Coordinates of C-alpha atoms in Angstrom, one line a residue:
M1 CA 222.0 349.8 187.2
K2 CA 223.8 346.5 186.9
A3 CA 222.9 343.6 189.1
S4 CA 225.6 342.4 191.2
G5 CA 227.1 339.1 190.6
P6 CA 225.7 337.1 193.5
A7 CA 222.0 338.1 192.8
I8 CA 221.9 336.5 189.4
P9 CA 222.1 332.9 190.7
I10 CA 219.5 333.5 193.3
I11 CA 217.0 334.8 190.7
L12 CA 217.7 331.8 188.4
G13 CA 217.2 329.4 191.4
L14 CA 213.9 330.9 192.3
S15 CA 212.7 330.7 188.7
L16 CA 213.7 327.1 188.4
L17 CA 212.1 326.2 191.7
G18 CA 208.7 327.7 190.7
A19 CA 208.8 325.9 187.3
S20 CA 209.6 322.6 189.0
G21 CA 206.8 323.0 191.5
A22 CA 204.3 323.7 188.8
Y23 CA 205.5 320.7 186.8
L24 CA 205.2 318.4 189.8
Y25 CA 201.8 319.7 190.6
M26 CA 200.5 318.9 187.1
L27 CA 202.2 315.6 187.2
F28 CA 200.6 314.3 190.5
K29 CA 197.2 316.1 190.0
K30 CA 196.7 315.1 186.5
K31 CA 193.8 312.8 187.6
R32 CA 191.6 313.2 190.5
S33 CA 188.3 311.6 191.7
N34 CA 185.0 313.4 191.4
S35 CA 182.3 313.3 194.0
T36 CA 180.7 310.1 192.5
G37 CA 183.9 308.2 192.7
D38 CA 184.6 308.3 188.9
L39 CA 188.1 309.3 187.7
V40 CA 188.2 312.7 185.9
D41 CA 190.9 313.9 183.5
F42 CA 192.6 316.9 185.0
F43 CA 192.7 318.9 181.7
A44 CA 189.5 317.8 179.9
R45 CA 187.4 317.6 183.1
K46 CA 185.7 314.5 181.8
P47 CA 185.2 311.3 183.8
S48 CA 187.2 308.4 182.6
K49 CA 185.4 305.0 182.2
A50 CA 186.1 302.4 184.9
E51 CA 186.0 298.6 184.4
P52 CA 182.4 297.1 184.9
A53 CA 181.9 294.7 187.8
T54 CA 180.0 291.4 187.6
T55 CA 178.9 288.7 190.1
E56 CA 176.6 285.7 190.2
L57 CA 174.1 284.2 192.7
I58 CA 172.4 280.8 192.6
I59 CA 168.8 281.2 193.8
S60 CA 166.3 278.4 194.4
N61 CA 163.2 278.4 192.2
S62 CA 161.0 278.7 195.3
L63 CA 162.7 282.0 196.2
I64 CA 162.6 283.6 192.8
P65 CA 159.1 285.1 193.4
L66 CA 160.5 287.0 196.4
V67 CA 163.3 288.6 194.3
I68 CA 161.0 289.5 191.4
G69 CA 158.0 290.6 193.5
R70 CA 154.5 291.2 192.4
K71 CA 154.5 292.3 188.8
G72 CA 158.3 292.6 189.0
Y73 CA 158.1 295.6 191.4
T74 CA 160.8 294.3 193.8
L75 CA 163.3 293.6 191.0
K76 CA 162.7 297.1 189.5
H77 CA 163.2 298.7 192.8
I78 CA 166.6 297.0 193.3
Q79 CA 167.8 298.0 189.9
Q80 CA 166.7 301.6 190.2
S81 CA 168.2 302.0 193.7
T82 CA 171.6 300.6 192.8
G83 CA 172.0 301.2 189.1
A84 CA 172.8 297.5 188.6
V85 CA 171.4 295.3 185.8
I86 CA 170.0 292.0 187.0
S87 CA 169.1 289.0 184.8
F88 CA 168.1 285.4 185.4
S89 CA 169.0 282.2 183.5
D90 CA 168.4 278.5 184.0
H91 CA 170.9 276.7 186.2
D92 CA 169.3 273.4 186.9
G93 CA 165.9 272.0 187.6
S94 CA 165.6 273.5 191.1
S95 CA 167.5 276.8 190.8
Q96 CA 168.2 279.9 188.7
R97 CA 171.4 281.8 188.0
C98 CA 171.2 285.5 188.9
L99 CA 173.7 287.7 187.1
I100 CA 174.4 291.1 188.6
Q101 CA 176.2 293.7 186.5
G102 CA 177.2 297.2 187.4
P103 CA 179.7 300.0 186.7
S104 CA 181.6 299.4 189.9
E105 CA 182.2 296.8 192.6
A106 CA 180.2 299.0 195.1
V107 CA 177.1 299.0 192.9
V108 CA 177.2 295.2 192.4
E109 CA 177.8 294.6 196.1
K110 CA 174.9 296.8 197.1
A111 CA 172.6 295.0 194.6
R112 CA 173.8 291.6 195.9
E113 CA 173.0 292.6 199.5
M114 CA 169.5 293.7 198.6
I115 CA 168.8 290.4 196.8
L116 CA 170.0 288.3 199.7
K117 CA 167.9 290.3 202.0
E118 CA 164.8 289.5 199.9
T119 CA 165.5 285.8 199.8
A120 CA 165.9 285.7 203.6
R121 CA 162.2 286.7 204.0
P122 CA 159.7 283.9 204.7
L123 CA 158.0 282.6 201.6
T124 CA 154.3 283.4 201.1
I125 CA 152.3 280.5 199.7
T126 CA 148.6 279.7 199.2
E127 CA 147.0 276.4 200.3
E128 CA 143.5 275.0 200.4
V129 CA 141.5 273.1 203.1
I130 CA 138.4 271.1 202.3
V131 CA 135.8 271.4 205.1
P132 CA 132.1 270.2 205.4
Q133 CA 129.6 272.6 204.0
A134 CA 127.7 272.3 207.3
A135 CA 130.7 273.6 209.3
C136 CA 131.0 276.9 207.2
G137 CA 128.7 278.8 209.5
K138 CA 130.9 277.9 212.5
I139 CA 134.0 278.9 210.7
I140 CA 132.6 282.3 209.5
G141 CA 130.7 283.1 212.6
R142 CA 128.2 285.9 213.1
C143 CA 129.0 288.8 210.7
G144 CA 132.3 287.1 210.0
D145 CA 133.7 287.4 213.5
E146 CA 135.1 283.9 213.8
L147 CA 136.8 284.2 210.4
Q148 CA 138.4 287.5 211.3
E149 CA 139.6 285.9 214.6
I150 CA 141.3 283.1 212.7
C151 CA 143.1 285.7 210.5
R152 CA 144.1 287.7 213.5
K153 CA 145.6 284.8 215.4
S154 CA 147.3 283.2 212.5
M155 CA 148.4 286.4 210.7
A156 CA 147.3 284.6 207.4
K157 CA 144.7 285.6 204.9
V158 CA 141.8 283.2 205.1
W159 CA 138.7 283.2 202.9
L160 CA 136.0 280.8 201.7
E161 CA 135.4 280.2 198.0
G162 CA 132.2 281.8 196.9
R163 CA 130.9 278.7 195.2
A164 CA 130.6 275.4 197.0
R165 CA 132.9 272.6 195.9
S166 CA 130.0 270.1 196.1
E167 CA 126.7 269.8 198.0
S168 CA 128.6 268.6 201.1
E169 CA 132.0 270.3 200.9
R170 CA 133.6 273.7 200.5
R171 CA 137.1 274.9 199.9
V172 CA 138.9 277.3 202.3
M173 CA 141.9 279.2 200.9
I174 CA 144.8 280.2 203.1
T175 CA 147.6 282.6 202.1
G176 CA 150.7 283.2 204.3
T177 CA 153.9 281.7 205.4
E178 CA 154.2 278.0 206.4
A179 CA 154.0 278.8 210.1
Q180 CA 151.0 281.1 209.5
I181 CA 149.2 278.5 207.4
K182 CA 149.8 275.8 210.0
V183 CA 148.2 277.9 212.7
A184 CA 145.2 278.7 210.5
K185 CA 144.7 275.1 209.7
E186 CA 144.7 274.2 213.4
L187 CA 142.1 276.9 214.1
I188 CA 139.9 275.8 211.2
A189 CA 140.1 272.1 212.3
Q190 CA 139.1 273.2 215.8
K191 CA 136.0 274.9 214.4
V192 CA 135.0 271.9 212.4
Q193 CA 135.4 269.7 215.4
E194 CA 133.3 272.0 217.5
D195 CA 130.6 272.0 214.9
C196 CA 130.6 268.2 214.7
E197 CA 130.4 267.8 218.5
S198 CA 127.6 270.4 218.8
R199 CA 125.6 268.7 216.0
K200 CA 126.0 265.3 217.6
L201 CA 125.0 266.6 221.0
L202 CA 121.9 268.3 219.5
L203 CA 121.1 265.1 217.5
D204 CA 121.3 263.0 220.6
T205 CA 119.2 265.5 222.6
T206 CA 116.6 265.7 219.8
L207 CA 116.4 261.9 219.4
Q208 CA 116.0 261.4 223.1
A209 CA 113.0 263.7 223.0
R210 CA 111.6 262.0 219.8
E211 CA 108.4 260.1 220.7
P212 CA 108.0 256.6 219.5
R213 CA 105.8 256.6 216.4
I214 CA 102.7 254.4 216.8
R215 CA 102.0 252.7 213.4
T216 CA 98.6 252.0 211.9
P217 CA 97.9 248.6 210.6
P218 CA 99.5 248.0 207.1
S219 CA 97.3 247.9 204.1
S220 CA 98.2 244.3 203.2
S221 CA 95.8 241.5 203.8
A222 CA 98.0 240.1 206.6
P223 CA 96.8 241.2 210.0
T224 CA 99.1 243.3 212.1
P225 CA 100.7 241.0 214.6
T226 CA 100.6 241.8 218.3
P227 CA 103.5 241.1 220.7
N228 CA 103.1 237.7 222.4
D229 CA 106.0 236.8 224.7
G230 CA 104.6 233.4 225.3
N231 CA 105.0 232.4 221.6
K232 CA 108.7 233.4 221.4
K233 CA 111.2 230.6 220.8
S234 CA 114.1 230.8 223.2
V235 CA 117.6 230.1 222.2
T236 CA 118.6 226.6 223.3
S237 CA 122.2 226.8 222.5
A238 CA 124.8 229.3 223.7
S239 CA 126.8 228.6 220.6
K240 CA 124.0 229.8 218.4
T241 CA 123.8 233.1 220.2
T242 CA 127.6 233.5 219.9
A243 CA 127.4 232.8 216.2
A244 CA 125.1 235.7 215.7
K245 CA 127.6 238.1 217.3
Q246 CA 130.3 239.8 215.5
S247 CA 133.1 241.9 216.9
T248 CA 133.2 245.5 215.9
A249 CA 136.9 245.1 215.1
N250 CA 136.1 242.6 212.4
F251 CA 133.2 244.5 210.9
G252 CA 133.7 245.4 207.3
T253 CA 133.5 248.7 205.5
G254 CA 130.3 250.2 204.0
Q255 CA 128.2 250.2 207.2
M256 CA 126.0 253.1 208.3
E257 CA 123.8 253.9 211.2
V258 CA 120.0 253.8 210.6
F259 CA 116.7 253.9 212.4
V260 CA 114.1 251.2 211.5
S261 CA 110.9 253.3 211.1
T262 CA 108.4 250.8 209.7
I263 CA 108.3 247.0 209.3
V264 CA 105.9 244.9 207.2
S265 CA 108.1 241.8 207.4
P266 CA 111.8 241.0 207.2
S267 CA 111.3 241.0 203.4
K268 CA 110.1 244.6 203.4
F269 CA 110.8 247.3 205.9
Y270 CA 111.9 251.0 205.9
V271 CA 114.9 252.7 207.5
Q272 CA 116.0 256.3 208.0
L273 CA 119.7 257.3 207.9
V274 CA 121.1 258.7 211.1
G275 CA 122.7 262.1 210.7
P276 CA 121.9 265.8 210.1
Q277 CA 118.9 264.7 208.0
S278 CA 117.3 263.4 211.2
L279 CA 117.3 266.9 212.7
E280 CA 116.1 268.3 209.4
L281 CA 113.2 265.9 209.4
D282 CA 112.2 266.7 213.0
L283 CA 112.3 270.4 212.2
L284 CA 110.2 269.8 209.0
V285 CA 107.5 268.0 211.0
Q286 CA 107.5 270.7 213.6
N287 CA 107.1 273.5 211.0
M288 CA 104.4 271.6 209.0
T289 CA 102.4 270.9 212.2
V290 CA 102.5 274.6 213.2
Y291 CA 101.6 275.7 209.6
Y292 CA 98.8 273.2 208.9
N293 CA 97.2 273.5 212.3
Q294 CA 96.0 277.0 211.3
S295 CA 92.7 276.9 209.4
H296 CA 93.5 279.8 207.1
N297 CA 96.6 278.0 205.9
R298 CA 94.6 274.8 205.2
E299 CA 92.2 276.9 203.1
L300 CA 95.0 278.1 200.9
H301 CA 96.0 274.5 200.1
Q302 CA 92.7 272.8 199.5
L303 CA 93.1 269.6 197.5
R304 CA 90.8 270.0 194.5
K305 CA 91.6 267.0 192.3
P306 CA 93.9 264.3 193.9
Y307 CA 95.9 262.1 191.6
L308 CA 98.2 259.1 192.0
G309 CA 101.7 260.0 193.0
Q310 CA 100.8 263.5 194.3
I311 CA 102.8 264.6 197.3
V312 CA 100.5 266.0 199.9
A313 CA 100.3 267.1 203.6
A314 CA 98.3 264.9 205.9
E315 CA 97.8 264.5 209.6
F316 CA 98.9 261.2 211.2
N317 CA 96.0 259.9 213.2
A318 CA 98.2 258.5 216.0
D319 CA 100.1 261.7 217.1
N320 CA 98.1 264.5 215.4
K321 CA 101.2 265.8 213.7
W322 CA 101.5 266.7 210.0
Y323 CA 103.7 264.8 207.6
R324 CA 104.5 264.5 203.9
A325 CA 102.7 261.7 202.1
E326 CA 102.2 260.3 198.7
I327 CA 98.8 259.3 197.3
S328 CA 99.5 255.6 196.5
A329 CA 95.9 254.6 195.7
I330 CA 92.4 256.1 195.3
L331 CA 89.8 253.6 196.5
P332 CA 86.0 253.5 196.7
N333 CA 84.7 254.3 200.2
E334 CA 83.0 251.2 201.4
Y335 CA 80.9 253.1 203.9
K336 CA 79.9 256.0 201.7
P337 CA 79.0 254.9 198.2
G338 CA 80.0 257.4 195.5
E339 CA 82.9 258.7 197.5
V340 CA 86.6 257.7 197.6
V341 CA 89.3 257.3 200.2
L342 CA 93.0 258.0 199.7
D343 CA 95.6 255.4 200.6
L344 CA 98.5 257.6 201.8
F345 CA 102.2 256.5 202.0
F346 CA 104.2 258.6 204.4
V347 CA 107.4 259.1 202.4
D348 CA 109.6 259.9 205.4
Y349 CA 108.5 256.9 207.6
G350 CA 107.2 254.2 205.2
D351 CA 103.8 253.5 206.8
N352 CA 100.3 253.9 205.3
Q353 CA 97.0 255.4 206.3
Y354 CA 93.6 255.7 204.8
T355 CA 92.3 259.3 204.8
N356 CA 89.3 261.1 203.4
P357 CA 90.3 263.5 200.5
N358 CA 88.9 266.5 202.5
E359 CA 91.5 265.9 205.2
V360 CA 94.4 266.0 202.8
Y361 CA 96.0 269.3 201.6
E362 CA 98.5 270.4 199.0
L363 CA 102.1 270.5 200.1
K364 CA 103.6 274.0 200.5
P365 CA 106.6 274.0 198.0
E366 CA 109.2 274.8 200.7
F367 CA 108.3 271.6 202.6
L368 CA 109.3 269.6 199.6
A369 CA 113.0 270.6 199.7
P370 CA 114.4 267.9 202.1
R371 CA 114.9 264.5 200.7
F372 CA 112.4 261.7 201.5
Q373 CA 113.7 259.8 204.5
A374 CA 112.0 256.4 204.2
I375 CA 114.2 253.9 202.3
E376 CA 112.8 250.5 201.5
C377 CA 115.0 247.5 202.3
F378 CA 114.9 243.8 202.8
L379 CA 116.8 241.5 205.2
A380 CA 119.5 239.8 203.2
K381 CA 120.5 236.1 203.4
V382 CA 117.3 235.0 205.2
E383 CA 114.0 233.6 204.1
P384 CA 110.9 232.2 205.9
M385 CA 111.1 228.7 207.4
Q386 CA 108.1 227.6 205.3
Q387 CA 108.7 228.9 201.8
S388 CA 106.0 227.7 199.5
N389 CA 107.8 228.9 196.4
P390 CA 111.5 228.1 196.0
I391 CA 112.0 231.3 194.1
P392 CA 110.9 234.3 196.2
S393 CA 108.6 236.7 194.6
T394 CA 109.4 240.4 194.3
A395 CA 107.4 243.3 195.6
A396 CA 104.9 242.6 198.3
S397 CA 103.6 239.1 197.4
G398 CA 106.2 237.3 199.5
E399 CA 105.6 239.2 202.7
D400 CA 102.6 237.2 203.8
E401 CA 104.7 234.1 204.0
W402 CA 106.3 235.3 207.2
D403 CA 104.7 234.1 210.4
P404 CA 103.3 237.0 212.6
I405 CA 105.4 235.7 215.4
V406 CA 108.6 236.2 213.3
V407 CA 107.5 239.7 212.4
N408 CA 107.0 240.4 216.1
R409 CA 110.4 239.2 217.0
F410 CA 112.0 241.1 214.1
E411 CA 110.3 244.3 215.4
E412 CA 111.7 243.7 218.8
L413 CA 115.3 243.1 217.5
T414 CA 115.3 246.2 215.4
H415 CA 113.5 248.5 217.9
V416 CA 111.1 249.6 215.2
A417 CA 110.0 253.3 215.5
Q418 CA 111.8 253.5 218.9
W419 CA 114.6 255.6 217.3
K420 CA 117.4 253.4 218.5
K421 CA 120.5 253.4 216.3
I422 CA 121.5 250.1 214.6
V423 CA 124.1 249.4 212.0
S424 CA 123.2 248.5 208.4
K425 CA 125.3 247.1 205.6
I426 CA 124.3 246.6 202.0
V427 CA 125.2 243.2 200.7
T428 CA 122.8 242.6 197.8
Y429 CA 119.9 244.0 195.8
R430 CA 116.7 242.9 194.3
N431 CA 114.4 244.2 191.6
G432 CA 112.0 246.9 192.7
K433 CA 108.6 247.4 191.2
S434 CA 106.9 250.7 191.6
P435 CA 103.2 250.7 192.7
L436 CA 102.5 253.6 190.4
H437 CA 102.2 253.0 186.7
G438 CA 105.0 254.5 184.7
R439 CA 107.1 255.4 187.8
E440 CA 110.7 254.1 187.5
S441 CA 112.0 252.5 190.7
S442 CA 115.5 251.8 191.9
P443 CA 116.7 248.3 192.9
I444 CA 115.9 247.6 196.6
P445 CA 118.9 247.1 198.8
G446 CA 119.3 243.9 200.8
V447 CA 120.9 244.7 204.1
E448 CA 122.4 243.0 207.1
L449 CA 121.3 244.6 210.4
Y450 CA 123.5 244.7 213.5
D451 CA 122.5 245.7 217.0
T452 CA 124.9 246.4 219.8
A453 CA 125.3 243.6 222.3
P454 CA 124.9 244.1 226.0
N455 CA 128.6 244.3 226.5
G456 CA 128.7 247.4 224.3
T457 CA 131.4 246.1 222.1
D458 CA 130.1 243.2 219.9
L459 CA 127.5 243.5 217.2
I460 CA 124.6 241.1 216.9
N461 CA 123.6 240.1 213.4
I462 CA 119.8 240.3 213.6
G463 CA 119.3 238.0 210.6
Q464 CA 121.5 235.3 212.1
E465 CA 119.7 235.8 215.4
L466 CA 116.4 234.9 213.7
I467 CA 118.1 231.8 212.2
A468 CA 119.5 230.8 215.6
E469 CA 116.1 231.1 217.2
G470 CA 114.6 228.9 214.5
L471 CA 112.4 231.7 213.1
A472 CA 114.1 231.9 209.7
R473 CA 116.6 230.0 207.5
N474 CA 119.5 230.9 205.2
A475 CA 118.4 232.1 201.9
T476 CA 118.8 229.7 198.9
Y477 CA 118.2 232.2 196.2
D478 CA 120.4 235.2 195.0
R479 CA 118.1 238.2 194.6
T480 CA 120.6 240.0 192.3
D481 CA 119.6 237.5 189.5
E482 CA 116.4 239.6 189.3
L483 CA 118.2 242.7 188.2
S484 CA 118.6 243.7 184.6
R485 CA 122.0 244.1 183.0
S486 CA 121.8 247.9 183.1
Q487 CA 120.9 247.8 186.8
L488 CA 123.8 245.6 187.5
F489 CA 126.1 247.9 185.6
R490 CA 124.9 251.0 187.5
L491 CA 125.4 249.2 190.8
G492 CA 128.8 248.0 189.9
L493 CA 127.7 244.3 190.1
T494 CA 128.5 243.3 186.6
N495 CA 131.2 240.9 187.8
G496 CA 129.0 239.4 190.4
G497 CA 130.5 241.2 193.3
S498 CA 128.8 243.5 195.8
S499 CA 129.4 247.2 195.4
Q500 CA 130.8 248.7 198.5
S501 CA 130.5 252.2 197.1
S502 CA 126.7 251.9 196.7
S503 CA 124.7 253.6 199.3
I504 CA 121.2 253.6 200.7
E505 CA 121.3 257.3 200.1
D506 CA 121.2 256.8 196.3
K507 CA 117.8 255.2 196.6
S508 CA 116.5 258.0 198.9
A509 CA 117.7 260.6 196.4
S510 CA 116.1 258.8 193.5
S511 CA 112.7 258.7 195.3
S512 CA 113.0 262.4 196.2
T513 CA 113.8 263.4 192.6
S514 CA 111.0 261.4 191.0
A515 CA 108.5 262.8 193.5
S516 CA 109.7 266.3 193.1
T517 CA 109.1 266.0 189.4
V518 CA 105.5 264.9 189.9
V519 CA 104.7 267.9 192.1
S520 CA 106.6 270.6 190.1
S521 CA 104.9 269.6 186.8
G522 CA 101.5 270.6 188.2
K523 CA 99.8 268.5 185.6
H524 CA 98.3 265.0 185.9
T525 CA 98.9 263.0 182.7
G526 CA 98.0 259.6 184.1
P527 CA 94.7 257.8 183.8
S528 CA 91.4 259.3 184.8
L529 CA 89.9 258.9 188.2
E530 CA 87.5 256.2 187.0
Q531 CA 90.3 254.3 185.4
Q532 CA 92.3 254.5 188.6
Q533 CA 89.5 253.0 190.6
H534 CA 89.1 250.2 188.1
Q535 CA 92.8 249.4 188.0
V536 CA 93.5 249.7 191.7
Q537 CA 92.6 246.1 192.6
Y538 CA 95.4 244.8 190.4
R539 CA 98.1 247.1 191.7
S540 CA 100.6 246.3 194.5
L541 CA 100.6 249.1 197.1
A542 CA 103.3 250.3 199.4
N543 CA 102.4 248.0 202.3
G544 CA 100.6 245.2 200.6
T545 CA 98.2 244.2 197.8
H546 CA 94.6 245.3 197.5

């Protein structure tokens, strides 16, 4: 059957139309995107490579740790999440260049956003605060409650270093943002202030309850003077009294508050530093009194063979309390031939007492821990009105030249053993000679003493007050000339100037250390008892000469 003429063109048209559609389909669908966004060849079905994308960021050095993270974890997380490659290089002294590379713009942009998000976080830093060692208990609190409260309120991590920075200071570490650290510092400062105020209140309360210490007569040949108001010399000139006053605003550095505990003369007296050590001493006396009042405890500490320099426990005959004392002399008993009597020097107060050996006991080791409180001093820039020798003698020989009336007045001005605070300032030194053979002694500080005037503002120079009343005169001899070159070097006086950095505490520490060595050794290597009795008449004792 033959096709008709008109049907042939129609068939050819349909064939050409189908071929044209297929050609156009292959032409426009040759490439298409896969699900990941990569271009795929239509025939080979393989993704075609796109052009890599790159961008840069300038990041401050302080923000680099936020981007990197601890052990690089943050940076690894950004790279793994986006598929980008991130590297750093130096830009300048304060910033780094961050290069972000990725297979596409989308990858690079996502990595860039994550980095900017990290740099927007607050920076975590660690700072330290130095606090007094005594305030650590207040900061930590019972079972660490106060420290946990500081961490909770500040949202910072706060902890105390395990080892103390020094005997008096400790380091507190704080980790957090600047705002968190600021809050933590304020809370810590508040705790330190509370501790300081509570200690001051406790100190004032304790000192108000402290009874005046009645002293026994000193062991020097000079009689103990008794107060005599009729023999006092009144001040005849108002200008002299004014000259003895000094405004607290003009008072120099290096001053410290002290108690005058014992006076032999203006050339020799003992002071105690005012502070936490005063509370420590009161607690020590209280514990010693409770301990040694029990007979079975005294039996445990019988003194079998006393020796010079031994630190012992003895009862003070004026108040029946127990104190630490040093055996400064072993003397024949004038009333009981063949027996001896001990001359005791109370190391925390500076006074002496004669005691029978059977009334003295060994010191329990724990009672030796606190430093000795009595610090020997002399009143600087003054000397007796009637000075027989133009060059003052050291040690105790010059004490008897002071008139008992002057000593009485000096006791009144310093409120001796009444536990009233006065101000002390070291201005010079003199050579010190230990009463014990072979014991090294520190130079004795010469101090100016200041009492508060009735107006509560001015300070009265006690030495100048004695001069104004005609009881003393200005010193004509520099006591630092007695010191050796090595002593001058240690005190910082090699150039002839006074050392403001020197402290009375240095002498107290030296005495405590030397005495501790004597006790801890447990052996007496000095002369025998008979030799000590033979030599005692030539030795200068703590409160005079036998």
